PDB file of C-alpha atoms in Angstrom:
ATOM      1  CA  MET A  28     -19.876 200.884-100.108  1.00  0.00           C
ATOM      2  CA  THR A  29     -22.491 197.989 -99.504  1.00  0.00           C
ATOM      3  CA  VAL A  30     -25.554 197.858-101.029  1.00  0.00           C
ATOM      4  CA  ASN A  31     -27.584 194.730-100.008  1.00  0.00           C
ATOM      5  CA  GLY A  32     -24.307 193.401 -98.560  1.00  0.00           C
ATOM      6  CA  LYS A  33     -22.442 193.744-101.593  1.00  0.00           C
ATOM      7  CA  LEU A  34     -19.506 195.972-102.428  1.00  0.00           C
ATOM      8  CA  SER A  35     -20.740 198.381-105.606  1.00  0.00           C
ATOM      9  CA  THR A  36     -18.459 197.432-108.223  1.00  0.00           C
ATOM     10  CA  VAL A  37     -17.639 200.060-111.495  1.00  0.00           C
ATOM     11  CA  ASN A  38     -15.139 200.355-114.292  1.00  0.00           C
ATOM     12  CA  LEU A  39     -14.335 203.294-115.705  1.00  0.00           C
ATOM     13  CA  ARG A  40     -13.679 203.572-119.211  1.00  0.00           C
ATOM     14  CA  ALA A  41     -13.015 205.988-122.800  1.00  0.00           C
ATOM     15  CA  ILE A  42     -16.249 207.845-124.062  1.00  0.00           C
ATOM     16  CA  GLU A  43     -17.375 205.519-127.074  1.00  0.00           C
ATOM     17  CA  PRO A  44     -19.950 206.938-130.046  1.00  0.00           C
ATOM     18  CA  GLU A  45     -22.618 205.190-128.406  1.00  0.00           C
ATOM     19  CA  ASP A  46     -22.564 207.146-125.704  1.00  0.00           C
ATOM     20  CA  LEU A  47     -23.677 210.295-127.465  1.00  0.00           C
ATOM     21  CA  ASP A  48     -27.289 210.092-126.392  1.00  0.00           C
ATOM     22  CA  LEU A  49     -26.438 209.658-122.511  1.00  0.00           C
ATOM     23  CA  LEU A  50     -23.745 212.504-123.007  1.00  0.00           C
ATOM     24  CA  TYR A  51     -26.339 214.634-124.154  1.00  0.00           C
ATOM     25  CA  ARG A  52     -28.861 214.202-121.988  1.00  0.00           C
ATOM     26  CA  ILE A  53     -26.509 214.400-118.825  1.00  0.00           C
ATOM     27  CA  GLU A  54     -25.139 217.882-120.512  1.00  0.00           C
ATOM     28  CA  ASN A  55     -28.607 219.368-121.111  1.00  0.00           C
ATOM     29  CA  ASP A  56     -30.140 218.469-117.838  1.00  0.00           C
ATOM     30  CA  VAL A  57     -30.965 221.761-116.363  1.00  0.00           C
ATOM     31  CA  ARG A  58     -31.095 220.359-112.759  1.00  0.00           C
ATOM     32  CA  LEU A  59     -27.468 219.722-112.808  1.00  0.00           C
ATOM     33  CA  TRP A  60     -26.589 223.322-114.186  1.00  0.00           C
ATOM     34  CA  ASN A  61     -27.112 224.754-110.652  1.00  0.00           C
ATOM     35  CA  VAL A  62     -24.348 222.123-108.983  1.00  0.00           C
ATOM     36  CA  GLY A  63     -21.505 222.822-111.627  1.00  0.00           C
ATOM     37  CA  THR A  64     -19.993 225.402-113.356  1.00  0.00           C
ATOM     38  CA  SER A  65     -21.653 224.423-116.990  1.00  0.00           C
ATOM     39  CA  ASN A  66     -24.925 226.192-117.290  1.00  0.00           C
ATOM     40  CA  VAL A  67     -25.413 226.186-121.347  1.00  0.00           C
ATOM     41  CA  PRO A  68     -26.792 223.728-123.263  1.00  0.00           C
ATOM     42  CA  TYR A  69     -24.781 221.707-125.712  1.00  0.00           C
ATOM     43  CA  SER A  70     -26.100 220.415-129.157  1.00  0.00           C
ATOM     44  CA  ARG A  71     -25.435 216.795-130.525  1.00  0.00           C
ATOM     45  CA  TYR A  72     -23.086 218.298-133.473  1.00  0.00           C
ATOM     46  CA  VAL A  73     -20.948 219.818-130.264  1.00  0.00           C
ATOM     47  CA  LEU A  74     -21.175 216.285-128.585  1.00  0.00           C
ATOM     48  CA  HIS A  75     -20.617 214.465-131.610  1.00  0.00           C
ATOM     49  CA  ASP A  76     -17.458 216.566-132.650  1.00  0.00           C
ATOM     50  CA  TYR A  77     -16.374 216.284-128.957  1.00  0.00           C
ATOM     51  CA  VAL A  78     -16.285 212.420-128.727  1.00  0.00           C
ATOM     52  CA  ALA A  79     -14.613 212.230-132.394  1.00  0.00           C
ATOM     53  CA  ASN A  80     -11.806 214.419-131.500  1.00  0.00           C
ATOM     54  CA  VAL A  81     -10.912 214.069-127.658  1.00  0.00           C
ATOM     55  CA  THR A  82      -7.465 212.512-127.576  1.00  0.00           C
ATOM     56  CA  ASN A  83      -8.180 210.789-123.995  1.00  0.00           C
ATOM     57  CA  ASP A  84      -4.618 212.554-123.338  1.00  0.00           C
ATOM     58  CA  ILE A  85      -4.999 214.642-120.176  1.00  0.00           C
ATOM     59  CA  TYR A  86      -1.602 216.670-121.142  1.00  0.00           C
ATOM     60  CA  ALA A  87      -3.219 217.388-124.790  1.00  0.00           C
ATOM     61  CA  ASP A  88      -6.905 218.041-123.498  1.00  0.00           C
ATOM     62  CA  ARG A  89      -6.122 219.437-120.036  1.00  0.00           C
ATOM     63  CA  GLN A  90      -8.773 216.689-118.969  1.00  0.00           C
ATOM     64  CA  VAL A  91      -9.968 213.349-118.884  1.00  0.00           C
ATOM     65  CA  ARG A  92     -13.666 212.031-119.234  1.00  0.00           C
ATOM     66  CA  MET A  93     -14.890 208.794-118.516  1.00  0.00           C
ATOM     67  CA  MET A  94     -17.952 206.923-118.537  1.00  0.00           C
ATOM     68  CA  ILE A  95     -18.672 204.513-115.175  1.00  0.00           C
ATOM     69  CA  ASP A  96     -20.486 201.328-115.995  1.00  0.00           C
ATOM     70  CA  ASN A  97     -21.620 199.092-113.158  1.00  0.00           C
ATOM     71  CA  ALA A  98     -20.691 195.768-112.825  1.00  0.00           C
ATOM     72  CA  GLU A  99     -23.434 194.406-115.326  1.00  0.00           C
ATOM     73  CA  GLY A 100     -22.130 196.832-117.847  1.00  0.00           C
ATOM     74  CA  GLN A 101     -24.892 199.289-117.418  1.00  0.00           C
ATOM     75  CA  THR A 102     -23.772 203.053-117.702  1.00  0.00           C
ATOM     76  CA  VAL A 103     -24.434 204.674-114.206  1.00  0.00           C
ATOM     77  CA  GLY A 104     -22.632 208.334-114.432  1.00  0.00           C
ATOM     78  CA  ILE A 105     -19.724 210.413-115.805  1.00  0.00           C
ATOM     79  CA  VAL A 106     -16.385 210.976-114.070  1.00  0.00           C
ATOM     80  CA  ASP A 107     -14.153 214.040-115.382  1.00  0.00           C
ATOM     81  CA  LEU A 108     -10.738 215.306-114.149  1.00  0.00           C
ATOM     82  CA  VAL A 109     -10.571 218.910-115.512  1.00  0.00           C
ATOM     83  CA  ASN A 110      -8.716 222.115-114.991  1.00  0.00           C
ATOM     84  CA  PHE A 111      -5.471 219.871-114.920  1.00  0.00           C
ATOM     85  CA  ASP A 112      -2.417 221.577-113.708  1.00  0.00           C
ATOM     86  CA  PRO A 113       0.487 219.326-114.652  1.00  0.00           C
ATOM     87  CA  ALA A 114       2.930 221.998-112.839  1.00  0.00           C
ATOM     88  CA  ASN A 115       1.178 221.316-109.342  1.00  0.00           C
ATOM     89  CA  ARG A 116       0.337 217.864-109.968  1.00  0.00           C
ATOM     90  CA  ARG A 117      -3.708 218.323-109.133  1.00  0.00           C
ATOM     91  CA  ALA A 118      -6.897 218.409-111.110  1.00  0.00           C
ATOM     92  CA  GLU A 119     -10.539 218.876-110.134  1.00  0.00           C
ATOM     93  CA  ILE A 120     -12.685 216.008-110.151  1.00  0.00           C
ATOM     94  CA  SER A 121     -16.230 216.088-111.526  1.00  0.00           C
ATOM     95  CA  LEU A 122     -19.185 213.367-110.897  1.00  0.00           C
ATOM     96  CA  VAL A 123     -22.864 212.479-112.280  1.00  0.00           C
ATOM     97  CA  ILE A 124     -24.439 209.647-111.217  1.00  0.00           C
ATOM     98  CA  LEU A 125     -27.778 208.918-113.295  1.00  0.00           C
ATOM     99  CA  ASN A 126     -30.634 209.659-110.906  1.00  0.00           C
ATOM    100  CA  ASP A 127     -31.918 206.248-111.322  1.00  0.00           C
ATOM    101  CA  CYS A 128     -28.545 205.001-110.157  1.00  0.00           C
ATOM    102  CA  ARG A 129     -27.940 207.148-106.887  1.00  0.00           C
ATOM    103  CA  ARG A 130     -27.645 205.960-103.490  1.00  0.00           C
ATOM    104  CA  GLN A 131     -26.469 202.361-104.624  1.00  0.00           C
ATOM    105  CA  GLY A 132     -22.706 203.305-104.314  1.00  0.00           C
ATOM    106  CA  TYR A 133     -21.165 203.752-107.318  1.00  0.00           C
ATOM    107  CA  ALA A 134     -20.118 207.476-106.305  1.00  0.00           C
ATOM    108  CA  THR A 135     -18.141 206.052-103.802  1.00  0.00           C
ATOM    109  CA  ALA A 136     -16.572 203.150-106.009  1.00  0.00           C
ATOM    110  CA  THR A 137     -15.960 205.756-108.726  1.00  0.00           C
ATOM    111  CA  ILE A 138     -13.940 208.175-106.152  1.00  0.00           C
ATOM    112  CA  HIS A 139     -11.596 205.333-104.987  1.00  0.00           C
ATOM    113  CA  GLN A 140     -11.029 204.288-109.022  1.00  0.00           C
ATOM    114  CA  ILE A 141     -10.512 207.689-109.989  1.00  0.00           C
ATOM    115  CA  HIS A 142      -7.998 208.320-107.018  1.00  0.00           C
ATOM    116  CA  ASP A 143      -6.324 205.180-107.885  1.00  0.00           C
ATOM    117  CA  TYR A 144      -5.862 206.253-111.552  1.00  0.00           C
ATOM    118  CA  ALA A 145      -4.919 209.738-110.992  1.00  0.00           C
ATOM    119  CA  ARG A 146      -2.364 208.727-108.151  1.00  0.00           C
ATOM    120  CA  ARG A 147      -1.005 205.371-110.191  1.00  0.00           C
ATOM    121  CA  ILE A 148      -1.284 206.645-113.693  1.00  0.00           C
ATOM    122  CA  LEU A 149      -1.212 210.434-113.658  1.00  0.00           C
ATOM    123  CA  HIS A 150       1.026 210.459-110.931  1.00  0.00           C
ATOM    124  CA  LEU A 151      -0.928 213.557-109.580  1.00  0.00           C
ATOM    125  CA  HIS A 152      -0.578 214.780-105.876  1.00  0.00           C
ATOM    126  CA  GLN A 153      -4.241 215.879-105.348  1.00  0.00           C
ATOM    127  CA  LEU A 154      -7.750 216.597-106.531  1.00  0.00           C
ATOM    128  CA  TYR A 155      -9.995 219.284-105.545  1.00  0.00           C
ATOM    129  CA  VAL A 156     -13.745 219.766-105.997  1.00  0.00           C
ATOM    130  CA  CYS A 157     -16.018 223.012-105.729  1.00  0.00           C
ATOM    131  CA  ILE A 158     -19.304 222.074-104.225  1.00  0.00           C
ATOM    132  CA  ASP A 159     -22.589 224.118-103.805  1.00  0.00           C
ATOM    133  CA  GLU A 160     -22.740 224.246 -99.785  1.00  0.00           C
ATOM    134  CA  ARG A 161     -26.559 223.833-100.085  1.00  0.00           C
ATOM    135  CA  ASN A 162     -25.635 220.523-101.683  1.00  0.00           C
ATOM    136  CA  GLU A 163     -25.505 218.098 -98.815  1.00  0.00           C
ATOM    137  CA  ALA A 164     -25.509 214.588-100.346  1.00  0.00           C
ATOM    138  CA  SER A 165     -22.085 215.422-102.682  1.00  0.00           C
ATOM    139  CA  LEU A 166     -20.745 217.480 -99.307  1.00  0.00           C
ATOM    140  CA  SER A 167     -21.187 213.633 -97.594  1.00  0.00           C
ATOM    141  CA  LEU A 168     -19.969 211.899-100.027  1.00  0.00           C
ATOM    142  CA  PHE A 169     -16.621 214.239-100.760  1.00  0.00           C
ATOM    143  CA  ARG A 170     -16.157 214.143 -96.840  1.00  0.00           C
ATOM    144  CA  LYS A 171     -16.790 210.770 -96.179  1.00  0.00           C
ATOM    145  CA  GLU A 172     -14.048 209.915 -98.876  1.00  0.00           C
ATOM    146  CA  GLY A 173     -11.531 211.901 -97.026  1.00  0.00           C
ATOM    147  CA  TYR A 174     -11.528 215.613 -98.657  1.00  0.00           C
ATOM    148  CA  ILE A 175     -10.821 218.356 -96.635  1.00  0.00           C
ATOM    149  CA  SER A 176     -13.111 221.719 -96.944  1.00  0.00           C
ATOM    150  CA  SER A 177     -10.335 224.505 -97.302  1.00  0.00           C
ATOM    151  CA  VAL A 178     -12.329 227.450 -98.330  1.00  0.00           C
ATOM    152  CA  ARG A 179     -15.789 229.035 -98.731  1.00  0.00           C
ATOM    153  CA  ILE A 180     -16.291 231.250-101.529  1.00  0.00           C
ATOM    154  CA  PRO A 181     -19.196 233.243-101.339  1.00  0.00           C
ATOM    155  CA  ASP A 182     -21.372 233.918-104.233  1.00  0.00           C
ATOM    156  CA  TRP A 183     -19.485 231.276-106.329  1.00  0.00           C
ATOM    157  CA  LEU A 184     -22.376 229.655-108.569  1.00  0.00           C
ATOM    158  CA  PHE A 185     -25.595 231.498-110.107  1.00  0.00           C
ATOM    159  CA  ASP A 186     -28.705 229.525-110.328  1.00  0.00           C
ATOM    160  CA  GLY A 187     -30.287 232.130-112.392  1.00  0.00           C
ATOM    161  CA  GLU A 188     -31.675 233.949-109.766  1.00  0.00           C
ATOM    162  CA  HIS A 189     -29.613 233.672-106.907  1.00  0.00           C
ATOM    163  CA  TYR A 190     -25.876 233.395-106.096  1.00  0.00           C
ATOM    164  CA  HIS A 191     -24.623 230.701-103.803  1.00  0.00           C
ATOM    165  CA  ALA A 192     -21.663 230.054-101.758  1.00  0.00           C
ATOM    166  CA  ALA A 193     -19.545 226.968-102.367  1.00  0.00           C
ATOM    167  CA  LEU A 194     -17.062 225.017-100.515  1.00  0.00           C
ATOM    168  CA  LEU A 195     -13.689 223.863-101.897  1.00  0.00           C
ATOM    169  CA  PHE A 196     -12.460 220.736-100.898  1.00  0.00           C
ATOM    170  CA  GLN A 197      -9.152 218.995-101.711  1.00  0.00           C
ATOM    171  CA  HIS A 198      -7.512 215.362-101.182  1.00  0.00           C
ATOM    172  CA  VAL A 199      -3.931 214.673-100.991  1.00  0.00           C
ATOM    173  CA  LEU A 200      -3.540 211.408-102.748  1.00  0.00           C
TER     174      LEU A 200
END
């Protein structure tokens, strides 16, 4: 994606101890709980322990989490590959771009990089994502990147008051 005529660039990197404050902010942002499967707060201690002990080995952890930095080195989000299934060579993608960094092409650039990483390094066959059917921005993004909606799951996500349907998208790498 281009912004002001320039292609957005991102660098995916491992989580560092210096990322703890940002990780704490993202994991405890109640607005994000309605678009994902996490709906509990995390303490700094739990997140510190996670950062200190994560191996970044998708086979050991069954997930890999990477920070997203822009070309200037500013962290703009987090991308995860979770629910790793080595037998079927697939994983679920989770992507969060910070509010003030949205609509600048970072999500698109991240998806391109995570596809390359999943295909060339992890040798995955496919990625999938489960999106609230009301989340137009995410639906548009993943459709634009070639994800195909394969299933509508009624009453899949609960926002504390109501259940909402989700759409399962998959992308063959």
